[in-house]
Amino acid sequence: MSTHIGAYSDQIAPYVLMPGDPYRARWIAETFLEDPVQFNDVRGMLGYTGTYAGVRVSVQGSGMGQPSLAIYAQELFADHDVQAIIRVGTCGALSERVSVRDVILGVAASTDSAMNVPRFRHVSYAPAADFDLLRIASDVAEEKLLPLVPGGLFSTDQFYDPDPAVTSTLAEYGVLGVDMEAAALYTLAAQFSRRALALCTVSDHLVTGQETSAHERQETFEDMIVVALESVVRLEGAPRS
Ligand code: HPA
């Protein structure tokens, strides 16, 4: 048991999909996993383990924002020996290179958070995705004709950004989407020498104002979960680089 995850480590798989919303965790487990068993409900942050194509996989909600995600990711890596976490979330689009319904493959995650200041002091660390997971997810998506758009994410601490000017500068530097979690996930995976990847469907467009229906968003989200789960299956068979 760890402080915020009320489960024994053998109840949690080495691979974890991590949506922000705990109800999404339940929906993913019930829709895609065989024999899902709930292992966590501390503070309503639901976690489940089941199997997908014969591979044990867990799904654990992270809550919103880097401090919340960091609690769950830290406990999964440090206390439950989790080897890889794939964030399956949503983001806002910052660039006209992406549209709503696209799925961004988060190559790196910039942040305005001060979370890494005590860790790296004056150095601005560059949180990045695991290369093998990036490559595998990209291959899986291409084979399934579910294109991913590789690019940077911006993990902000402020959903209601008081200074939107910075996001246009970030877009000029190849940052495609804004979320609130990926940078902390990538930093913690690096700390514990584990793997992490963030996949984010574009739920809203900050430049064009474009939106999609709830139904379309759900369909795209489902495609993204399939890419994440198939990537886990392929990772299970891949040697550690
Ligand atoms: N900002 C931050 N996080 C988000 C957004 C956004 O516009 N959309 C989805 N996650």
GROMACS .gro file of C-alpha atoms and ligand atoms in nm:
model
  251
    1MET     CA    1   0.000   0.000   0.000
    2SER     CA    2   0.115   0.354  -0.060
    3THR     CA    3  -0.032   0.674   0.077
    4HIS     CA    4  -0.270   0.754  -0.208
    5ILE     CA    5  -0.298   0.412  -0.373
    6GLY     CA    6  -0.467   0.163  -0.146
    7ALA     CA    7  -0.339  -0.151  -0.318
    8TYR     CA    8  -0.067  -0.408  -0.281
    9SER     CA    9   0.193  -0.395  -0.556
   10ASP     CA   10   0.092  -0.734  -0.697
   11GLN     CA   11  -0.250  -0.583  -0.774
   12ILE     CA   12  -0.091  -0.332  -1.012
   13ALA     CA   13   0.055  -0.424  -1.354
   14PRO     CA   14   0.399  -0.305  -1.474
   15TYR     CA   15   0.224  -0.093  -1.742
   16VAL     CA   16  -0.025   0.178  -1.653
   17LEU     CA   17  -0.252   0.395  -1.866
   18MET     CA   18  -0.317   0.723  -1.688
   19PRO     CA   19  -0.614   0.945  -1.776
   20GLY     CA   20  -0.672   1.260  -1.573
   21ASP     CA   21  -1.034   1.177  -1.498
   22PRO     CA   22  -1.093   0.881  -1.264
   23TYR     CA   23  -1.423   0.806  -1.438
   24ARG     CA   24  -1.230   0.776  -1.763
   25ALA     CA   25  -1.010   0.520  -1.586
   26ARG     CA   26  -1.322   0.318  -1.504
   27TRP     CA   27  -1.456   0.356  -1.858
   28ILE     CA   28  -1.123   0.243  -2.011
   29ALA     CA   29  -1.105  -0.058  -1.779
   30GLU     CA   30  -1.466  -0.162  -1.841
   31THR     CA   31  -1.449  -0.104  -2.218
   32PHE     CA   32  -1.108  -0.241  -2.312
   33LEU     CA   33  -0.978  -0.474  -2.039
   34GLU     CA   34  -1.074  -0.831  -1.969
   35ASP     CA   35  -1.162  -0.911  -1.609
   36PRO     CA   36  -1.095  -0.560  -1.475
   37VAL     CA   37  -1.057  -0.543  -1.097
   38GLN     CA   38  -1.063  -0.213  -0.910
   39PHE     CA   39  -0.755  -0.171  -0.690
   40ASN     CA   40  -0.793   0.190  -0.579
   41ASP     CA   41  -1.063   0.428  -0.469
   42VAL     CA   42  -0.870   0.645  -0.223
   43ARG     CA   43  -1.011   0.999  -0.267
   44GLY     CA   44  -1.217   0.863  -0.557
   45MET     CA   45  -0.905   0.834  -0.775
   46LEU     CA   46  -1.003   0.505  -0.933
   47GLY     CA   47  -0.749   0.242  -1.043
   48TYR     CA   48  -0.809  -0.092  -1.218
   49THR     CA   49  -0.609  -0.388  -1.342
   50GLY     CA   50  -0.712  -0.628  -1.616
   51THR     CA   51  -0.567  -0.783  -1.928
   52TYR     CA   52  -0.549  -0.667  -2.288
   53ALA     CA   53  -0.445  -0.919  -2.554
   54GLY     CA   54  -0.310  -1.137  -2.276
   55VAL     CA   55  -0.095  -0.863  -2.118
   56ARG     CA   56  -0.170  -0.732  -1.768
   57VAL     CA   57  -0.240  -0.361  -1.780
   58SER     CA   58  -0.352  -0.114  -1.515
   59VAL     CA   59  -0.539   0.214  -1.550
   60GLN     CA   60  -0.505   0.479  -1.280
   61GLY     CA   61  -0.653   0.830  -1.274
   62SER     CA   62  -0.410   1.114  -1.211
   63GLY     CA   63  -0.639   1.404  -1.133
   64MET     CA   64  -0.575   1.743  -1.292
   65GLY     CA   65  -0.242   1.925  -1.281
   66GLN     CA   66   0.116   1.830  -1.221
   67PRO     CA   67   0.110   1.814  -0.838
   68SER     CA   68  -0.176   1.564  -0.851
   69LEU     CA   69  -0.026   1.352  -1.129
   70ALA     CA   70   0.311   1.357  -0.951
   71ILE     CA   71   0.164   1.195  -0.641
   72TYR     CA   72   0.024   0.899  -0.837
   73ALA     CA   73   0.319   0.862  -1.075
   74GLN     CA   74   0.572   0.878  -0.789
   75GLU     CA   75   0.387   0.611  -0.590
   76LEU     CA   76   0.346   0.387  -0.897
   77PHE     CA   77   0.716   0.410  -0.987
   78ALA     CA   78   0.868   0.417  -0.637
   79ASP     CA   79   0.632   0.197  -0.435
   80HIS     CA   80   0.466  -0.031  -0.693
   81ASP     CA   81   0.755  -0.097  -0.935
   82VAL     CA   82   0.562   0.026  -1.239
   83GLN     CA   83   0.782   0.023  -1.550
   84ALA     CA   84   0.588   0.245  -1.790
   85ILE     CA   85   0.310   0.500  -1.769
   86ILE     CA   86   0.122   0.624  -2.074
   87ARG     CA   87  -0.080   0.937  -2.010
   88VAL     CA   88  -0.401   0.929  -2.215
   89GLY     CA   89  -0.539   1.277  -2.191
   90THR     CA   90  -0.673   1.578  -2.370
   91CYS     CA   91  -0.508   1.904  -2.461
   92GLY     CA   92  -0.585   2.238  -2.616
   93ALA     CA   93  -0.430   2.306  -2.958
   94LEU     CA   94  -0.185   2.596  -2.977
   95SER     CA   95  -0.093   2.566  -3.343
   96GLU     CA   96  -0.276   2.555  -3.676
   97ARG     CA   97  -0.063   2.249  -3.756
   98VAL     CA   98  -0.317   2.051  -3.551
   99SER     CA   99  -0.696   2.034  -3.549
  100VAL     CA  100  -0.948   1.913  -3.298
  101ARG     CA  101  -0.967   1.531  -3.300
  102ASP     CA  102  -0.594   1.502  -3.379
  103VAL     CA  103  -0.388   1.304  -3.130
  104ILE     CA  104  -0.060   1.462  -3.026
  105LEU     CA  105   0.236   1.236  -2.952
  106GLY     CA  106   0.414   1.438  -2.684
  107VAL     CA  107   0.782   1.430  -2.776
  108ALA     CA  108   0.878   1.676  -2.503
  109ALA     CA  109   0.693   1.886  -2.248
  110SER     CA  110   0.776   2.246  -2.164
  111THR     CA  111   0.627   2.388  -1.849
  112ASP     CA  112   0.561   2.709  -1.657
  113SER     CA  113   0.550   2.508  -1.336
  114ALA     CA  114   0.799   2.569  -1.057
  115MET     CA  115   0.790   2.200  -0.964
  116ASN     CA  116   1.135   2.131  -1.106
  117VAL     CA  117   1.301   2.437  -0.953
  118PRO     CA  118   1.401   2.263  -0.626
  119ARG     CA  119   1.528   1.967  -0.833
  120PHE     CA  120   1.741   2.146  -1.094
  121ARG     CA  121   1.776   2.496  -0.941
  122HIS     CA  122   1.882   2.741  -1.216
  123VAL     CA  123   1.876   2.475  -1.491
  124SER     CA  124   1.568   2.451  -1.709
  125TYR     CA  125   1.542   2.071  -1.747
  126ALA     CA  126   1.385   1.939  -2.071
  127PRO     CA  127   1.129   1.667  -1.984
  128ALA     CA  128   1.110   1.422  -2.276
  129ALA     CA  129   0.919   1.107  -2.366
  130ASP     CA  130   1.071   0.759  -2.370
  131PHE     CA  131   1.213   0.700  -2.716
  132ASP     CA  132   1.107   0.335  -2.747
  133LEU     CA  133   0.751   0.416  -2.645
  134LEU     CA  134   0.741   0.709  -2.887
  135ARG     CA  135   0.864   0.490  -3.170
  136ILE     CA  136   0.629   0.203  -3.085
  137ALA     CA  137   0.323   0.429  -3.051
  138SER     CA  138   0.408   0.600  -3.378
  139ASP     CA  139   0.441   0.261  -3.557
  140VAL     CA  140   0.118   0.124  -3.407
  141ALA     CA  141  -0.075   0.436  -3.508
  142GLU     CA  142   0.062   0.427  -3.862
  143GLU     CA  143  -0.032   0.059  -3.903
  144LYS     CA  144  -0.383   0.125  -3.774
  145LEU     CA  145  -0.419   0.435  -3.992
  146LEU     CA  146  -0.475   0.646  -3.682
  147PRO     CA  147  -0.228   0.925  -3.742
  148LEU     CA  148  -0.050   1.082  -3.445
  149VAL     CA  149   0.105   1.426  -3.473
  150PRO     CA  150   0.445   1.433  -3.304
  151GLY     CA  151   0.539   1.756  -3.131
  152GLY     CA  152   0.588   1.944  -2.809
  153LEU     CA  153   0.339   1.984  -2.529
  154PHE     CA  154   0.318   2.273  -2.286
  155SER     CA  155   0.220   2.159  -1.938
  156THR     CA  156   0.077   2.465  -1.771
  157ASP     CA  157  -0.023   2.519  -1.411
  158GLN     CA  158  -0.294   2.762  -1.517
  159PHE     CA  159  -0.590   2.635  -1.717
  160TYR     CA  160  -0.715   2.997  -1.728
  161ASP     CA  161  -0.393   3.149  -1.856
  162PRO     CA  162  -0.357   3.518  -1.763
  163ASP     CA  163  -0.094   3.572  -2.036
  164PRO     CA  164  -0.196   3.395  -2.360
  165ALA     CA  165   0.087   3.571  -2.551
  166VAL     CA  166   0.334   3.309  -2.436
  167THR     CA  167   0.139   3.030  -2.604
  168SER     CA  168   0.184   3.187  -2.949
  169THR     CA  169   0.560   3.202  -2.889
  170LEU     CA  170   0.556   2.837  -2.784
  171ALA     CA  171   0.364   2.748  -3.102
  172GLU     CA  172   0.636   2.918  -3.309
  173TYR     CA  173   0.884   2.684  -3.138
  174GLY     CA  174   0.697   2.366  -3.231
  175VAL     CA  175   0.477   2.327  -2.927
  176LEU     CA  176   0.144   2.192  -3.053
  177GLY     CA  177  -0.074   2.149  -2.748
  178VAL     CA  178  -0.132   2.260  -2.391
  179ASP     CA  179  -0.207   2.013  -2.113
  180MET     CA  180  -0.145   2.024  -1.739
  181GLU     CA  181   0.042   1.700  -1.663
  182ALA     CA  182   0.298   1.567  -1.915
  183ALA     CA  183   0.607   1.752  -1.790
  184ALA     CA  184   0.577   1.611  -1.438
  185LEU     CA  185   0.523   1.261  -1.574
  186TYR     CA  186   0.833   1.279  -1.796
  187THR     CA  187   1.044   1.421  -1.513
  188LEU     CA  188   0.945   1.148  -1.268
  189ALA     CA  189   0.997   0.872  -1.524
  190ALA     CA  190   1.349   1.006  -1.575
  191GLN     CA  191   1.409   1.019  -1.199
  192PHE     CA  192   1.315   0.653  -1.160
  193SER     CA  193   1.466   0.535  -1.494
  194ARG     CA  194   1.125   0.424  -1.616
  195ARG     CA  195   0.934   0.489  -1.935
  196ALA     CA  196   0.666   0.748  -1.999
  197LEU     CA  197   0.467   0.884  -2.290
  198ALA     CA  198   0.185   1.134  -2.317
  199LEU     CA  199  -0.083   1.094  -2.585
  200CYS     CA  200  -0.332   1.380  -2.592
  201THR     CA  201  -0.640   1.419  -2.809
  202VAL     CA  202  -0.708   1.778  -2.903
  203SER     CA  203  -1.032   1.872  -2.726
  204ASP     CA  204  -1.031   2.243  -2.801
  205HIS     CA  205  -0.841   2.482  -3.027
  206LEU     CA  206  -0.703   2.796  -2.867
  207VAL     CA  207  -0.619   2.961  -3.203
  208THR     CA  208  -0.918   2.877  -3.424
  209GLY     CA  209  -1.180   2.826  -3.153
  210GLN     CA  210  -1.273   2.502  -3.333
  211GLU     CA  211  -1.472   2.248  -3.130
  212THR     CA  212  -1.609   1.898  -3.183
  213SER     CA  213  -1.914   1.718  -3.059
  214ALA     CA  214  -1.893   1.502  -2.749
  215HIS     CA  215  -1.952   1.200  -2.975
  216GLU     CA  216  -1.654   1.284  -3.201
  217ARG     CA  217  -1.434   1.347  -2.899
  218GLN     CA  218  -1.528   1.010  -2.758
  219GLU     CA  219  -1.443   0.833  -3.087
  220THR     CA  220  -1.100   0.994  -3.104
  221PHE     CA  221  -1.040   0.913  -2.740
  222GLU     CA  222  -1.120   0.548  -2.810
  223ASP     CA  223  -0.872   0.538  -3.101
  224MET     CA  224  -0.605   0.681  -2.872
  225ILE     CA  225  -0.669   0.418  -2.605
  226VAL     CA  226  -0.627   0.144  -2.866
  227VAL     CA  227  -0.291   0.293  -2.969
  228ALA     CA  228  -0.182   0.310  -2.604
  229LEU     CA  229  -0.287  -0.050  -2.529
  230GLU     CA  230  -0.134  -0.193  -2.847
  231SER     CA  231   0.186  -0.005  -2.762
  232VAL     CA  232   0.194  -0.173  -2.421
  233VAL     CA  233   0.157  -0.515  -2.588
  234ARG     CA  234   0.446  -0.437  -2.823
  235LEU     CA  235   0.661  -0.292  -2.544
  236GLU     CA  236   0.609  -0.610  -2.340
  237GLY     CA  237   0.781  -0.803  -2.622
  238ALA     CA  238   1.060  -0.547  -2.679
  239PRO     CA  239   1.405  -0.565  -2.517
  240ARG     CA  240   1.496  -0.281  -2.280
  241SER     CA  241   1.725  -0.034  -2.457
  242HPA     N1  242  -0.548   2.411  -2.136
  242HPA     C1  243  -0.489   2.327  -2.050
  242HPA     N2  244  -0.516   2.199  -2.044
  242HPA     C2  245  -0.608   2.150  -2.131
  242HPA     C3  246  -0.674   2.231  -2.223
  242HPA     C4  247  -0.642   2.369  -2.226
  242HPA     O1  248  -0.698   2.446  -2.306
  242HPA     N3  249  -0.760   2.154  -2.292
  242HPA     C5  250  -0.747   2.028  -2.245
  242HPA     N4  251  -0.654   2.025  -2.147
   0.00000   0.00000   0.00000
